[in-house]
């Protein structure tokens, strides 16, 4: 496995060919790093599952370079979904749509629908376009972490998570720290009214404004399967506990205006909610790098992106309760 720090045009060509040849390429998106493989290559997709240690019936998101590719992967696309793609792609939004013939069971976890996203990150978009120019149709990419762990938002975090599981031909592309820092909003568009399955930077308010109707946020009640919807997920090794003061030797993450409790390790002091999302996962990892047993996080108040932050943190704190 090779980590490429400086992604030039030549590197993009090499990475696209690597994908076309059936190997894996981890790459940056604006949300988190993805572990990419050719979405039509069953053997390559099987490797994603083994590298992640992910159960085989959990579907993968197919990443495409532009809206124009949507009809290759999806059929019977509702008008409201097309409106969402026009308003928010490229961007941190994944749509679940009725699948075309191209989306096989090994991508969809055996479901009749497929998750699609056009990411908004220059390395990702260049890689997807180059891959498509070699005859590719789309790149399946889950977050580049082991199953149940925290998503990586830096290339170092990718190599720490899965470096040991990658092969000699696989690549990790560096694109710096991800701008948004939490995974895309997932919207189920297989019914007459959309449902938000996973909150993200495209918020409920933005979706409702775009399509002009009130929508559902059923999440856990949905018939749709999504591993991010499991009660426990996004978990570092340290135990995460919410809205409690940190004791001596524990990690502490809170907005900058909240002082650090005496003796605690301050892992992040974001100035606002956007920075909170951007720094959060790397701060949790820093807690693990310091071998802390426990990290206390003070959840920010509010709506919008705060819902995505709270969703991930509540899930990462639940793992502790299983022990
Ligand atoms: O921001 C993101 O979405 C990142 C970047 C790399 O694009 N990707 C990501 O993928 O978070 P992953 O696999 O870690 O999380 C995607 C979630 C999973 O819970 C998966 O089960 C769900 O989306 N999902 C994917 N395709 C689906 C489908 N057809 N139906 C229902 N859920 C789906
Ligand atoms: Mg994930």
Short mmCIF file of C-alpha atoms in Angstrom, two decimals, residues 47-309:
data_model
loop_
_atom_site.label_atom_id
_atom_site.label_comp_id
_atom_site.label_asym_id
_atom_site.label_seq_id
_atom_site.Cartn_x
_atom_site.Cartn_y
_atom_site.Cartn_z
CA UNK A 47 -12.27 -6.69 -0.61
CA UNK A 48 -13.92 -3.52 0.75
CA UNK A 49 -15.98 -5.71 3.07
CA UNK A 50 -12.99 -7.70 4.23
CA UNK A 51 -10.77 -4.64 4.77
CA UNK A 52 -13.54 -2.94 6.76
CA UNK A 53 -14.64 -6.10 8.55
CA UNK A 54 -18.17 -5.11 7.55
CA UNK A 55 -21.13 -7.52 7.33
CA UNK A 56 -21.84 -8.34 3.66
CA UNK A 57 -25.49 -7.29 3.70
CA UNK A 58 -24.73 -3.62 4.42
CA UNK A 59 -25.07 -1.59 1.22
CA UNK A 60 -22.43 0.76 -0.20
CA UNK A 61 -22.78 4.28 -1.59
CA UNK A 62 -21.86 4.63 -5.28
CA UNK A 63 -19.96 7.85 -6.01
CA UNK A 64 -20.39 9.41 -9.45
CA UNK A 65 -18.78 12.50 -11.03
CA UNK A 66 -21.96 14.36 -11.97
CA UNK A 67 -25.76 14.41 -12.05
CA UNK A 68 -25.57 13.15 -15.65
CA UNK A 69 -24.55 9.71 -14.41
CA UNK A 70 -27.62 9.25 -12.18
CA UNK A 71 -29.66 7.43 -14.84
CA UNK A 72 -27.00 4.74 -15.21
CA UNK A 73 -27.57 3.64 -11.62
CA UNK A 74 -31.16 4.59 -10.81
CA UNK A 75 -34.62 4.32 -12.40
CA UNK A 76 -38.02 5.93 -11.67
CA UNK A 77 -36.35 8.92 -10.03
CA UNK A 78 -38.96 11.16 -8.36
CA UNK A 79 -39.08 14.82 -9.41
CA UNK A 80 -38.25 15.97 -5.85
CA UNK A 81 -35.05 13.88 -5.91
CA UNK A 82 -33.94 15.54 -9.14
CA UNK A 83 -34.57 18.92 -7.50
CA UNK A 84 -32.37 17.88 -4.56
CA UNK A 85 -29.55 16.84 -6.91
CA UNK A 86 -29.75 20.19 -8.70
CA UNK A 87 -29.64 22.11 -5.43
CA UNK A 88 -27.07 20.06 -3.46
CA UNK A 89 -24.78 18.07 -5.80
CA UNK A 90 -21.85 18.07 -5.80
CA UNK A 91 -22.21 17.97 -2.02
CA UNK A 92 -22.67 16.07 1.24
CA UNK A 93 -25.92 14.34 0.28
CA UNK A 94 -26.59 10.68 -0.59
CA UNK A 95 -29.87 9.75 -2.24
CA UNK A 96 -31.39 6.27 -1.96
CA UNK A 97 -33.14 5.55 -5.27
CA UNK A 98 -34.68 2.59 -7.07
CA UNK A 99 -31.74 0.72 -8.60
CA UNK A 100 -31.00 0.06 -12.28
CA UNK A 101 -29.61 -3.22 -13.65
CA UNK A 102 -26.10 -1.90 -13.08
CA UNK A 103 -26.51 -1.88 -9.27
CA UNK A 104 -26.03 -5.51 -8.34
CA UNK A 105 -26.83 -7.20 -5.04
CA UNK A 106 -23.17 -6.98 -3.98
CA UNK A 107 -23.53 -3.15 -3.94
CA UNK A 108 -27.06 -2.83 -2.56
CA UNK A 109 -26.90 -5.53 0.11
CA UNK A 110 -29.63 -7.33 -1.84
CA UNK A 111 -32.04 -4.39 -1.66
CA UNK A 112 -33.89 -2.96 -4.66
CA UNK A 113 -32.41 0.48 -4.15
CA UNK A 114 -29.00 2.10 -4.47
CA UNK A 115 -27.27 4.96 -2.65
CA UNK A 116 -25.74 7.63 -4.94
CA UNK A 117 -23.61 10.69 -4.24
CA UNK A 118 -21.59 13.30 -6.14
CA UNK A 119 -18.96 14.46 -3.63
CA UNK A 120 -17.68 18.05 -3.56
CA UNK A 121 -13.93 17.63 -3.25
CA UNK A 122 -11.42 18.30 -6.05
CA UNK A 123 -9.39 15.07 -5.64
CA UNK A 124 -12.57 12.97 -5.45
CA UNK A 125 -14.14 14.64 -8.50
CA UNK A 126 -10.94 14.35 -10.56
CA UNK A 127 -10.62 10.67 -9.64
CA UNK A 128 -14.26 9.92 -10.49
CA UNK A 129 -14.05 11.73 -13.87
CA UNK A 130 -10.80 9.98 -14.78
CA UNK A 131 -12.24 6.60 -13.71
CA UNK A 132 -15.30 7.22 -15.88
CA UNK A 133 -13.10 8.21 -18.84
CA UNK A 134 -11.49 4.75 -18.56
CA UNK A 135 -14.98 3.23 -18.98
CA UNK A 136 -15.88 3.05 -15.28
CA UNK A 137 -19.42 3.74 -14.08
CA UNK A 138 -19.03 4.62 -10.42
CA UNK A 139 -16.89 4.12 -7.33
CA UNK A 140 -18.35 2.41 -4.28
CA UNK A 141 -16.92 4.01 -1.16
CA UNK A 142 -17.87 3.49 2.45
CA UNK A 143 -16.03 5.52 5.08
CA UNK A 144 -12.43 4.22 5.23
CA UNK A 145 -12.59 2.85 8.79
CA UNK A 146 -13.03 -0.59 10.34
CA UNK A 147 -16.69 -1.46 10.93
CA UNK A 148 -18.16 0.39 13.90
CA UNK A 149 -15.15 2.68 14.34
CA UNK A 150 -14.78 6.43 13.84
CA UNK A 151 -14.65 7.65 10.21
CA UNK A 152 -11.25 9.05 9.14
CA UNK A 153 -11.00 12.74 8.25
CA UNK A 154 -7.24 12.72 7.47
CA UNK A 155 -5.08 10.38 5.37
CA UNK A 156 -3.06 9.52 8.51
CA UNK A 157 -6.26 8.33 10.17
CA UNK A 158 -7.01 6.16 7.11
CA UNK A 159 -3.64 4.45 7.33
CA UNK A 160 -4.01 3.96 11.10
CA UNK A 161 -7.46 2.42 10.61
CA UNK A 162 -6.97 0.13 7.63
CA UNK A 163 -3.32 0.38 6.52
CA UNK A 164 -2.59 -3.12 7.80
CA UNK A 165 -5.44 -4.61 5.80
CA UNK A 166 -4.54 -3.07 2.42
CA UNK A 167 -2.50 -4.83 -0.30
CA UNK A 168 0.65 -3.71 -2.13
CA UNK A 169 -1.33 -2.36 -5.10
CA UNK A 170 -3.84 -0.34 -3.08
CA UNK A 171 -3.45 3.43 -2.64
CA UNK A 172 -4.29 6.09 -0.07
CA UNK A 173 -4.60 9.59 -1.55
CA UNK A 174 -3.99 12.51 0.76
CA UNK A 175 -6.25 15.53 0.38
CA UNK A 176 -5.74 17.19 3.73
CA UNK A 177 -8.37 17.35 6.43
CA UNK A 178 -11.97 16.91 5.25
CA UNK A 179 -13.86 20.20 5.24
CA UNK A 180 -17.13 19.05 6.78
CA UNK A 181 -15.97 16.18 8.96
CA UNK A 182 -19.20 14.19 9.39
CA UNK A 183 -20.73 11.80 6.85
CA UNK A 184 -23.25 12.84 4.20
CA UNK A 185 -26.96 13.30 4.80
CA UNK A 186 -28.73 10.14 3.57
CA UNK A 187 -32.20 10.68 2.10
CA UNK A 188 -34.50 7.80 1.19
CA UNK A 189 -36.15 8.85 -2.09
CA UNK A 190 -37.96 5.56 -2.78
CA UNK A 191 -41.39 6.83 -1.62
CA UNK A 192 -43.60 9.75 -2.59
CA UNK A 193 -42.18 11.73 0.33
CA UNK A 194 -38.47 11.61 1.23
CA UNK A 195 -37.14 10.48 4.62
CA UNK A 196 -33.85 11.54 6.17
CA UNK A 197 -32.09 8.34 7.31
CA UNK A 198 -28.85 9.94 8.51
CA UNK A 199 -28.51 13.65 9.34
CA UNK A 200 -25.59 15.56 7.84
CA UNK A 201 -24.55 18.96 6.55
CA UNK A 202 -27.54 19.11 4.19
CA UNK A 203 -30.09 19.75 6.91
CA UNK A 204 -33.80 18.99 7.20
CA UNK A 205 -34.53 22.72 6.79
CA UNK A 206 -32.45 22.88 3.58
CA UNK A 207 -34.20 19.82 2.13
CA UNK A 208 -37.69 21.12 2.97
CA UNK A 209 -36.88 24.53 1.49
CA UNK A 210 -35.52 22.93 -1.69
CA UNK A 211 -38.53 20.71 -2.40
CA UNK A 212 -41.25 22.80 -0.75
CA UNK A 213 -42.76 20.01 1.37
CA UNK A 214 -42.52 18.85 4.98
CA UNK A 215 -40.65 15.57 5.27
CA UNK A 216 -40.05 12.64 7.62
CA UNK A 217 -37.00 11.91 9.76
CA UNK A 218 -37.92 8.37 10.73
CA UNK A 219 -34.39 6.98 10.70
CA UNK A 220 -34.46 3.87 12.84
CA UNK A 221 -38.08 3.02 11.97
CA UNK A 222 -37.36 2.94 8.26
CA UNK A 223 -37.44 -0.39 6.39
CA UNK A 224 -34.15 0.65 4.79
CA UNK A 225 -30.98 -0.98 6.07
CA UNK A 226 -28.02 1.24 6.85
CA UNK A 227 -25.13 0.38 9.12
CA UNK A 228 -24.78 3.99 10.27
CA UNK A 229 -28.27 3.51 11.64
CA UNK A 230 -27.21 0.82 14.09
CA UNK A 231 -27.55 2.02 17.65
CA UNK A 232 -23.81 1.67 18.28
CA UNK A 233 -21.35 3.10 15.75
CA UNK A 234 -18.71 5.78 15.24
CA UNK A 235 -16.93 4.53 18.37
CA UNK A 236 -13.33 5.20 19.40
CA UNK A 237 -11.58 2.82 21.81
CA UNK A 238 -12.11 5.26 24.65
CA UNK A 239 -15.47 5.32 26.33
CA UNK A 240 -17.42 8.41 25.17
CA UNK A 241 -19.78 10.07 27.64
CA UNK A 242 -21.88 13.11 26.95
CA UNK A 243 -22.60 16.31 28.84
CA UNK A 244 -20.65 15.48 32.00
CA UNK A 245 -17.58 17.28 33.35
CA UNK A 246 -14.26 15.53 32.64
CA UNK A 247 -12.20 14.26 35.56
CA UNK A 248 -8.40 14.34 35.83
CA UNK A 249 -6.80 12.30 33.04
CA UNK A 250 -9.93 12.17 30.89
CA UNK A 251 -10.36 13.71 27.44
CA UNK A 252 -12.58 16.76 26.97
CA UNK A 253 -14.22 18.14 23.81
CA UNK A 254 -16.41 21.25 23.93
CA UNK A 255 -16.95 24.59 22.22
CA UNK A 256 -14.10 27.03 22.88
CA UNK A 257 -16.14 29.15 25.31
CA UNK A 258 -16.43 26.22 27.76
CA UNK A 259 -13.37 26.04 30.02
CA UNK A 260 -11.32 22.84 30.43
CA UNK A 261 -11.96 21.06 33.74
CA UNK A 262 -8.83 20.90 35.93
CA UNK A 263 -6.55 17.99 34.96
CA UNK A 264 -8.49 17.03 31.80
CA UNK A 265 -6.88 16.67 28.34
CA UNK A 266 -8.47 19.24 26.04
CA UNK A 267 -8.84 17.41 22.69
CA UNK A 268 -10.62 20.18 20.75
CA UNK A 269 -11.88 23.73 21.30
CA UNK A 270 -13.94 24.48 18.17
CA UNK A 271 -15.11 28.08 17.82
CA UNK A 272 -18.47 27.17 16.28
CA UNK A 273 -20.65 24.26 15.20
CA UNK A 274 -19.05 23.89 11.74
CA UNK A 275 -15.61 23.65 13.33
CA UNK A 276 -17.01 21.21 15.91
CA UNK A 277 -18.06 18.83 13.11
CA UNK A 278 -14.76 19.29 11.30
CA UNK A 279 -12.55 18.58 14.34
CA UNK A 280 -14.66 15.99 16.15
CA UNK A 281 -13.46 12.67 14.70
CA UNK A 282 -9.79 13.60 14.79
CA UNK A 283 -10.24 14.75 18.40
CA UNK A 284 -11.77 11.35 19.33
CA UNK A 285 -8.80 9.66 17.61
CA UNK A 286 -6.37 11.87 19.53
CA UNK A 287 -7.99 10.53 22.70
CA UNK A 288 -7.17 7.00 21.52
CA UNK A 289 -3.64 8.01 20.49
CA UNK A 290 -3.18 9.22 24.09
CA UNK A 291 -4.66 5.94 25.35
CA UNK A 292 -7.34 7.73 27.35
CA UNK A 293 -10.00 5.55 28.96
CA UNK A 294 -12.75 8.09 28.75
CA UNK A 295 -13.64 11.18 26.68
CA UNK A 296 -16.29 13.62 27.86
CA UNK A 297 -18.02 15.65 25.17
CA UNK A 298 -20.29 18.64 25.75
CA UNK A 299 -22.85 18.59 22.93
CA UNK A 300 -23.47 21.96 21.26
CA UNK A 301 -27.05 23.33 21.30
CA UNK A 302 -29.08 24.15 18.23
CA UNK A 303 -30.42 22.56 15.04
CA UNK A 304 -29.04 21.95 11.55
CA UNK A 305 -25.52 20.48 11.61
CA UNK A 306 -25.89 20.07 15.39
CA UNK A 307 -28.32 17.21 14.71
CA UNK A 308 -25.64 15.34 12.75
CA UNK A 309 -23.07 15.90 15.50
#
